[in-house]
Short mmCIF file of C-alpha atoms and ligand atoms in Angstrom, two decimals:
data_model
loop_
_atom_site.label_atom_id
_atom_site.label_comp_id
_atom_site.label_asym_id
_atom_site.label_seq_id
_atom_site.Cartn_x
_atom_site.Cartn_y
_atom_site.Cartn_z
CA MET A 1 -13.58 31.04 -8.88
CA PRO A 2 -14.45 30.88 -5.19
CA GLU A 3 -12.92 27.89 -3.45
CA PHE A 4 -16.18 25.99 -2.74
CA GLU A 5 -17.26 26.57 -6.33
CA LEU A 6 -13.95 25.04 -7.36
CA ILE A 7 -14.50 21.98 -5.19
CA ARG A 8 -17.92 21.57 -6.68
CA THR A 9 -16.56 21.89 -10.21
CA HIS A 10 -13.57 19.51 -9.79
CA PHE A 11 -14.74 17.10 -7.13
CA ALA A 12 -18.46 16.64 -7.86
CA HIS A 13 -18.23 14.18 -10.64
CA LEU A 14 -14.76 12.93 -10.25
CA GLY A 15 -13.74 9.47 -11.38
CA ALA A 16 -15.81 6.79 -12.89
CA ALA A 17 -19.55 6.96 -13.23
CA ARG A 18 -20.85 3.91 -11.37
CA SER A 19 -24.49 2.66 -11.21
CA ASP A 20 -24.04 1.63 -7.54
CA VAL A 21 -23.74 5.29 -6.56
CA VAL A 22 -27.32 6.16 -5.66
CA LEU A 23 -26.29 9.63 -4.49
CA GLY A 24 -22.80 11.15 -4.77
CA VAL A 25 -21.34 14.49 -3.81
CA GLY A 26 -23.80 17.23 -2.62
CA ASP A 27 -25.99 15.90 0.13
CA ASP A 28 -25.32 15.19 3.77
CA CYS A 29 -24.25 11.74 2.88
CA ALA A 30 -23.63 9.64 -0.14
CA LEU A 31 -25.86 6.65 -0.79
CA LEU A 32 -24.24 3.49 -2.11
CA ALA A 33 -25.72 0.15 -3.14
CA VAL A 34 -23.52 -2.70 -1.84
CA PRO A 35 -24.35 -5.72 -3.99
CA ALA A 36 -25.69 -8.78 -2.22
CA GLY A 37 -23.03 -11.29 -1.42
CA GLN A 38 -20.19 -8.79 -1.30
CA GLU A 39 -18.23 -7.56 1.69
CA LEU A 40 -17.24 -3.90 1.89
CA ALA A 41 -13.44 -3.41 2.33
CA VAL A 42 -12.75 0.03 3.91
CA SER A 43 -9.43 1.77 4.60
CA ILE A 44 -8.24 5.36 5.27
CA ASP A 45 -4.84 6.98 4.92
CA THR A 46 -3.73 10.50 5.76
CA LEU A 47 -0.89 12.36 4.04
CA VAL A 48 0.51 15.43 6.00
CA ALA A 49 2.70 17.97 4.29
CA GLY A 50 6.27 17.81 5.66
CA VAL A 51 5.74 14.26 7.00
CA HIS A 52 4.55 12.25 4.07
CA PHE A 53 5.40 14.52 1.19
CA PHE A 54 7.41 17.64 0.40
CA PRO A 55 5.08 20.60 0.55
CA ASP A 56 6.23 21.78 -2.88
CA VAL A 57 5.62 18.27 -4.57
CA ASP A 58 3.84 18.36 -7.90
CA PRO A 59 0.12 18.62 -6.93
CA GLU A 60 -0.86 16.35 -9.82
CA ALA A 61 1.47 13.60 -8.56
CA LEU A 62 0.18 14.24 -4.97
CA GLY A 63 -3.54 13.74 -6.24
CA HIS A 64 -2.35 10.43 -7.74
CA LYS A 65 -0.43 9.23 -4.69
CA SER A 66 -3.13 10.27 -2.16
CA LEU A 67 -5.44 7.72 -3.89
CA ALA A 68 -2.80 5.22 -4.84
CA VAL A 69 -1.92 4.47 -1.19
CA GLY A 70 -5.56 3.55 -0.49
CA LEU A 71 -5.76 1.49 -3.61
CA SER A 72 -2.75 -0.43 -2.52
CA ASP A 73 -4.59 -1.33 0.74
CA LEU A 74 -7.56 -2.61 -1.25
CA ALA A 75 -5.20 -4.57 -3.58
CA ALA A 76 -3.63 -6.17 -0.46
CA MET A 77 -6.98 -7.58 0.51
CA GLY A 78 -7.93 -8.69 -3.01
CA ALA A 79 -10.69 -6.07 -3.10
CA GLU A 80 -12.15 -4.44 -6.25
CA PRO A 81 -12.00 -0.64 -5.96
CA ALA A 82 -15.43 1.03 -5.88
CA TRP A 83 -15.70 4.35 -4.09
CA ALA A 84 -13.54 7.01 -2.30
CA THR A 85 -14.08 9.97 -0.02
CA LEU A 86 -11.59 12.84 0.40
CA ALA A 87 -10.94 15.09 3.31
CA LEU A 88 -8.90 18.07 2.22
CA THR A 89 -7.22 20.56 4.59
CA LEU A 90 -5.83 23.49 2.62
CA PRO A 91 -3.78 26.46 3.97
CA ALA A 92 -4.91 28.96 1.28
CA GLU A 93 -6.95 29.31 -1.77
CA ASP A 94 -4.98 28.16 -4.81
CA GLY A 95 -7.10 27.24 -7.80
CA ARG A 96 -4.19 26.08 -9.90
CA TRP A 97 -2.98 23.69 -7.16
CA LEU A 98 -6.51 22.30 -6.64
CA ARG A 99 -7.08 21.71 -10.30
CA ALA A 100 -3.78 19.83 -10.72
CA PHE A 101 -4.48 17.81 -7.51
CA ALA A 102 -7.97 16.88 -8.75
CA ALA A 103 -6.62 15.97 -12.23
CA GLY A 104 -4.06 13.56 -10.70
CA PHE A 105 -6.70 12.07 -8.35
CA ALA A 106 -9.24 11.79 -11.16
CA ALA A 107 -7.06 10.08 -13.70
CA LEU A 108 -6.22 7.21 -11.32
CA ALA A 109 -9.83 6.97 -10.10
CA ARG A 110 -11.08 6.63 -13.65
CA GLU A 111 -8.37 4.13 -14.54
CA GLN A 112 -9.49 1.92 -11.54
CA GLY A 113 -13.18 2.39 -12.09
CA MET A 114 -13.60 4.38 -8.83
CA ALA A 115 -15.99 7.17 -8.07
CA LEU A 116 -15.40 10.05 -5.59
CA ILE A 117 -18.59 10.13 -3.62
CA GLY A 118 -17.95 12.78 -0.93
CA GLY A 119 -15.53 14.45 1.36
CA ASP A 120 -14.91 17.41 3.57
CA THR A 121 -12.95 20.65 3.06
CA THR A 122 -11.31 22.65 5.79
CA ARG A 123 -8.74 25.32 6.18
CA GLY A 124 -5.47 24.57 8.00
CA PRO A 125 -1.99 23.09 7.38
CA LEU A 126 -1.97 21.07 4.17
CA SER A 127 -3.11 17.53 4.79
CA LEU A 128 -5.21 14.97 2.88
CA SER A 129 -7.21 11.97 4.04
CA VAL A 130 -8.54 9.58 1.51
CA GLN A 131 -10.86 6.74 2.44
CA VAL A 132 -11.33 3.93 -0.03
CA HIS A 133 -14.10 1.37 -0.32
CA GLY A 134 -13.84 -1.85 -2.20
CA LEU A 135 -15.89 -4.92 -2.82
CA ILE A 136 -14.92 -8.59 -2.17
CA PRO A 137 -17.20 -11.67 -2.53
CA ALA A 138 -18.08 -12.63 1.04
CA GLY A 139 -15.38 -14.65 2.75
CA ARG A 140 -12.76 -14.31 0.02
CA ALA A 141 -10.57 -11.44 1.34
CA ILE A 142 -6.83 -12.29 1.64
CA ARG A 143 -5.74 -11.35 5.11
CA ARG A 144 -2.42 -10.99 6.81
CA ALA A 145 -3.17 -14.16 8.88
CA GLY A 146 -3.14 -17.29 6.71
CA ALA A 147 0.43 -18.00 5.92
CA ARG A 148 1.46 -21.63 6.64
CA VAL A 149 4.84 -23.16 7.40
CA GLY A 150 6.48 -24.11 4.04
CA ASP A 151 4.59 -21.47 2.08
CA LEU A 152 6.70 -19.46 -0.44
CA VAL A 153 7.16 -15.74 0.38
CA CYS A 154 6.68 -13.72 -2.82
CA VAL A 155 6.87 -10.08 -3.81
CA SER A 156 5.71 -8.14 -6.90
CA GLY A 157 7.78 -5.65 -8.84
CA THR A 158 11.08 -4.35 -7.41
CA LEU A 159 11.99 -3.18 -3.91
CA GLY A 160 13.81 -0.11 -2.73
CA ASP A 161 13.17 2.30 -5.63
CA ALA A 162 11.07 4.79 -3.66
CA GLY A 163 13.54 4.57 -0.76
CA LEU A 164 16.39 5.35 -3.17
CA ALA A 165 14.53 8.45 -4.41
CA LEU A 166 13.80 9.62 -1.00
CA ARG A 167 17.42 9.21 0.19
CA ASP A 168 18.67 11.19 -2.84
CA LEU A 169 16.02 13.96 -2.27
CA LEU A 170 16.92 14.26 1.38
CA ALA A 171 20.68 14.37 0.52
CA GLY A 172 20.14 17.05 -2.12
CA ARG A 173 21.39 14.69 -4.81
CA GLU A 174 19.94 14.35 -8.29
CA VAL A 175 17.09 11.90 -8.35
CA ALA A 176 16.80 9.47 -11.29
CA ALA A 177 13.47 9.55 -13.11
CA GLY A 178 12.60 5.82 -12.42
CA PRO A 179 13.02 5.93 -8.66
CA ARG A 180 11.32 9.38 -8.54
CA ALA A 181 8.29 8.06 -10.31
CA ARG A 182 8.10 5.05 -7.82
CA LEU A 183 8.18 7.57 -4.87
CA GLU A 184 5.79 10.26 -6.21
CA ARG A 185 3.47 8.17 -8.47
CA PRO A 186 3.26 4.68 -7.14
CA THR A 187 1.31 2.05 -9.04
CA PRO A 188 -1.11 0.15 -6.80
CA ARG A 189 -1.09 -3.60 -7.66
CA VAL A 190 -4.92 -3.91 -7.86
CA ALA A 191 -5.09 -6.41 -10.71
CA LEU A 192 -2.56 -8.60 -8.97
CA GLY A 193 -4.51 -8.53 -5.62
CA LEU A 194 -7.67 -9.63 -7.47
CA ALA A 195 -5.80 -12.39 -9.35
CA LEU A 196 -4.43 -13.76 -6.05
CA ARG A 197 -7.84 -14.54 -4.56
CA GLY A 198 -7.89 -18.27 -4.03
CA LEU A 199 -4.08 -18.56 -4.56
CA ALA A 200 -2.34 -16.50 -1.89
CA THR A 201 -2.67 -17.64 1.77
CA ALA A 202 -1.76 -14.22 3.23
CA MET A 203 -0.99 -10.74 1.79
CA ILE A 204 0.08 -7.27 2.70
CA ASP A 205 1.16 -4.25 0.85
CA ILE A 206 4.72 -3.00 1.33
CA SER A 207 4.31 0.58 2.57
CA ASP A 208 6.73 0.48 5.45
CA GLY A 209 9.49 -1.84 4.04
CA LEU A 210 9.65 -5.61 3.47
CA VAL A 211 10.97 -6.46 6.90
CA ALA A 212 8.34 -4.58 8.76
CA ASP A 213 5.41 -5.62 6.49
CA LEU A 214 6.38 -9.31 6.20
CA GLY A 215 6.84 -9.14 10.02
CA HIS A 216 3.10 -8.36 10.23
CA ILE A 217 2.23 -11.47 8.19
CA LEU A 218 4.43 -13.57 10.50
CA GLU A 219 2.88 -12.29 13.63
CA GLU A 220 -0.76 -12.44 12.46
CA SER A 221 -0.32 -15.82 10.83
CA GLY A 222 1.43 -17.24 13.86
CA ALA A 223 -1.23 -15.97 16.21
CA ALA A 224 -3.96 -17.36 13.89
CA ALA A 225 -2.34 -20.76 13.73
CA ARG A 226 -1.90 -20.86 17.48
CA GLY A 227 -5.45 -19.82 17.97
CA GLU A 228 -6.65 -22.64 15.85
CA ARG A 229 -4.54 -25.14 17.69
CA SER A 230 -5.83 -24.05 21.11
CA GLY A 231 -9.45 -23.72 19.86
CA GLU A 232 -9.76 -20.01 20.16
CA SER A 233 -11.50 -18.15 17.45
CA ALA A 234 -8.69 -17.09 15.15
CA SER A 235 -10.81 -14.98 13.02
CA PRO A 236 -12.33 -12.57 12.43
CA GLY A 237 -10.94 -9.90 14.55
CA TYR A 238 -8.83 -8.57 17.13
CA ARG A 239 -6.29 -10.38 19.40
CA ARG A 240 -5.56 -9.36 22.93
CA GLY A 241 -2.14 -9.86 24.54
CA ALA A 242 0.51 -8.26 22.38
CA SER A 243 3.29 -9.74 24.58
CA SER A 244 2.43 -13.23 23.38
CA ALA A 245 2.16 -12.30 19.66
CA ALA A 246 5.95 -12.28 19.28
CA ASP A 247 6.26 -15.80 20.80
CA ALA A 248 3.55 -17.08 18.63
CA ALA A 249 4.96 -15.55 15.44
CA LEU A 250 6.06 -17.62 12.54
CA GLY A 251 9.36 -17.04 10.93
CA ALA A 252 10.76 -16.68 7.43
CA GLU A 253 14.03 -16.96 5.50
CA ILE A 254 14.65 -14.61 2.68
CA ARG A 255 17.37 -15.10 0.04
CA LEU A 256 18.86 -11.73 -0.85
CA ALA A 257 20.43 -12.97 -4.07
CA VAL A 258 16.99 -13.35 -5.61
CA LEU A 259 15.43 -10.10 -4.30
CA PRO A 260 13.92 -8.33 -7.32
CA LEU A 261 15.88 -5.07 -7.75
CA SER A 262 15.79 -2.41 -10.45
CA PRO A 263 19.04 -1.48 -12.14
CA ALA A 264 19.12 1.83 -10.14
CA VAL A 265 18.91 0.02 -6.75
CA ARG A 266 21.35 -2.64 -7.94
CA GLU A 267 23.83 0.04 -8.89
CA ARG A 268 23.48 1.81 -5.55
CA LEU A 269 24.00 -1.48 -3.72
CA ALA A 270 27.12 -2.09 -5.64
CA GLN A 271 28.55 1.20 -4.39
CA ASP A 272 27.11 0.94 -0.86
CA PRO A 273 26.04 -2.64 0.22
CA ASP A 274 23.41 -1.40 2.60
CA TRP A 275 20.58 -3.92 2.35
CA SER A 276 18.23 -1.66 4.37
CA LEU A 277 17.58 0.10 1.04
CA PRO A 278 15.51 -2.80 -0.38
CA LEU A 279 14.54 -4.41 2.86
CA ALA A 280 13.43 -1.61 5.07
CA SER A 281 12.62 1.56 3.13
CA GLY A 282 8.93 2.44 2.61
CA ASP A 283 6.65 3.67 -0.02
CA ASP A 284 7.20 0.88 -2.63
CA TYR A 285 3.46 -0.26 -2.65
CA GLU A 286 4.40 -3.65 -3.95
CA LEU A 287 2.56 -6.68 -2.64
CA CYS A 288 4.08 -9.35 -0.39
CA PHE A 289 2.15 -12.60 -0.35
CA THR A 290 2.55 -16.25 0.62
CA LEU A 291 1.76 -19.18 -1.51
CA PRO A 292 1.78 -22.98 -0.98
CA PRO A 293 4.71 -24.26 -3.06
CA GLU A 294 2.39 -26.45 -5.27
CA ARG A 295 0.70 -23.31 -6.44
CA ALA A 296 3.96 -21.68 -7.64
CA SER A 297 3.42 -22.71 -11.25
CA ALA A 298 0.56 -20.24 -11.39
CA LEU A 299 3.05 -17.31 -10.95
CA PRO A 300 4.86 -17.10 -14.34
CA PRO A 301 1.68 -17.03 -16.48
CA LEU A 302 0.16 -14.41 -14.05
CA ALA A 303 3.37 -12.32 -14.26
CA ASP A 304 3.24 -12.51 -18.03
CA ARG A 305 -0.50 -11.47 -18.14
CA LEU A 306 0.08 -8.57 -15.75
CA GLY A 307 3.56 -7.46 -17.16
CA LEU A 308 4.77 -7.49 -13.55
CA ALA A 309 7.55 -9.46 -11.92
CA LEU A 310 6.34 -11.90 -9.33
CA THR A 311 9.24 -13.34 -7.42
CA PRO A 312 9.52 -16.02 -4.74
CA ILE A 313 12.11 -14.73 -2.35
CA GLY A 314 12.03 -17.27 0.52
CA ARG A 315 9.76 -19.35 2.64
CA ILE A 316 7.82 -19.51 5.89
CA LEU A 317 9.51 -21.30 8.83
CA PRO A 318 7.98 -22.65 12.09
CA THR A 319 10.18 -20.59 14.46
CA ALA A 320 9.82 -16.87 14.96
CA GLY A 321 12.28 -14.46 13.31
CA LEU A 322 13.19 -13.30 9.92
CA VAL A 323 16.44 -14.67 8.63
CA CYS A 324 18.28 -13.13 5.63
CA ILE A 325 20.64 -15.24 3.61
CA GLY A 326 23.24 -13.02 1.99
CA PRO A 327 24.62 -13.52 -1.52
CA ALA A 328 27.65 -15.24 0.01
CA GLY A 329 25.60 -17.58 2.24
CA ASP A 330 25.96 -15.51 5.36
CA ARG A 331 22.83 -15.41 7.59
CA TRP A 332 21.59 -12.56 9.78
CA THR A 333 18.38 -11.17 11.25
CA PRO A 334 17.70 -7.53 10.19
CA GLN A 335 16.56 -4.93 12.67
CA ARG A 336 12.79 -4.56 12.53
CA GLY A 337 12.80 -1.51 10.25
CA GLY A 338 9.91 0.57 9.01
CA TYR A 339 8.81 3.96 9.94
CA ASN A 340 6.87 4.41 13.17
CA HIS A 341 5.45 7.89 13.62
CA PHE A 342 5.11 7.49 17.41
CA ALA A 343 8.45 5.65 18.07
CA ASP A 344 9.92 8.77 19.73
CA ALA A 345 6.83 10.22 21.28
CA GLY A 346 7.18 9.66 25.03
P1 ADP B 1 -21.73 19.11 5.53
O1 ADP B 1 -21.57 20.42 6.17
O2 ADP B 1 -23.20 18.64 5.50
O3 ADP B 1 -20.78 18.10 5.93
P2 ADP B 1 -20.10 19.97 3.35
O4 ADP B 1 -20.25 21.47 3.01
O5 ADP B 1 -18.90 19.56 4.20
O6 ADP B 1 -21.42 19.44 3.95
O7 ADP B 1 -20.01 19.19 1.97
C1 ADP B 1 -21.06 19.33 1.01
C2 ADP B 1 -20.97 18.20 0.07
O8 ADP B 1 -19.76 18.28 -0.61
C3 ADP B 1 -21.02 16.79 0.72
O9 ADP B 1 -21.76 15.96 -0.14
C4 ADP B 1 -19.59 16.44 0.78
O10 ADP B 1 -19.38 14.98 0.68
C5 ADP B 1 -18.98 17.06 -0.46
N1 ADP B 1 -17.53 17.53 -0.34
C6 ADP B 1 -17.00 18.44 0.50
N2 ADP B 1 -15.70 18.48 0.32
C7 ADP B 1 -15.31 17.59 -0.61
C8 ADP B 1 -14.11 17.19 -1.17
N3 ADP B 1 -12.97 17.77 -0.86
N4 ADP B 1 -14.20 16.21 -2.06
C9 ADP B 1 -15.36 15.67 -2.41
N5 ADP B 1 -16.55 15.98 -1.95
C10 ADP B 1 -16.50 16.97 -1.01
MG1 MG B 2 -18.76 18.42 6.06
#
């Protein structure tokens, strides 16, 4: 089958059928009916072979992951998934690869009620961009700015599993099935994001590691709080003056003894007590959120309903900096970890 025929076959009616798709794949644009009273949440992520995934990774898993990372962003705002577009750059015709990729993408799209409504296909080094669109009742999105001093810092699921798989893959060691699945087929916490509307004061998805991503909440929330005090408009929008952001940031203390860890990560930490594994490795796609302590009683029933651990791990402090309290009561401030693509570029 010719490649464009393949794309029409596999990508034209991919995902859920939605009545708000006026026109899907096939014309110059898709046409979408945004319901009155809803805001459109939009995010795009690019995965490049050799940077974000191993070129020989299972294409079905890659199809899943390329959509899952976008769904994780929607989850982190409390948005309900609706539509996606897909820009594919492919080095060669490979029908088997495309079919498997489309199958992985489609299964997750259907599960999340999402329709693929368009895209672009070009030839070149393997790379994928997925744009996701979600809906949020106007004004109810959960932003990074919104944490208050005294709020609990909470995380979903367990931390460090994807990082463990990546470390083992890079070292040529055998990779356990659990961590491998977390790395290659992450589960976006969409239902949790929706359930936290009206409960969480701030939220982010953990794609670059807890230290880096919680750091964004601390910076944005600190700047917003300061803006309110001095009468600036704290939202919506974009702040100038990055140098002042660090001074304005809130802080947090995190108790490592209560960090939610899988048996695999716990075992690795027992062999090698390197806390950067759960604190600073990426690709977990869990949610980190803040919650006023008086709302903490909402967590156990929610965790039960979702079948997902929801763990308070610390609290928000008035002074900048992230302090870790070790299992023996020792305190230290971790290096601001996370992966920065341009850190070494000039
Ligand atoms: P144009 O040249 O007008 O941009 P294209 O030939 O790029 O049109 O695309 C034709 C149609 O196929 C459009 O509706 C586009 O959204 C869709 N499309 C192209 N590539 C993909 C893809 N990888 N996934 C989903 N839809 C795609
Ligand atoms: Mg085009």
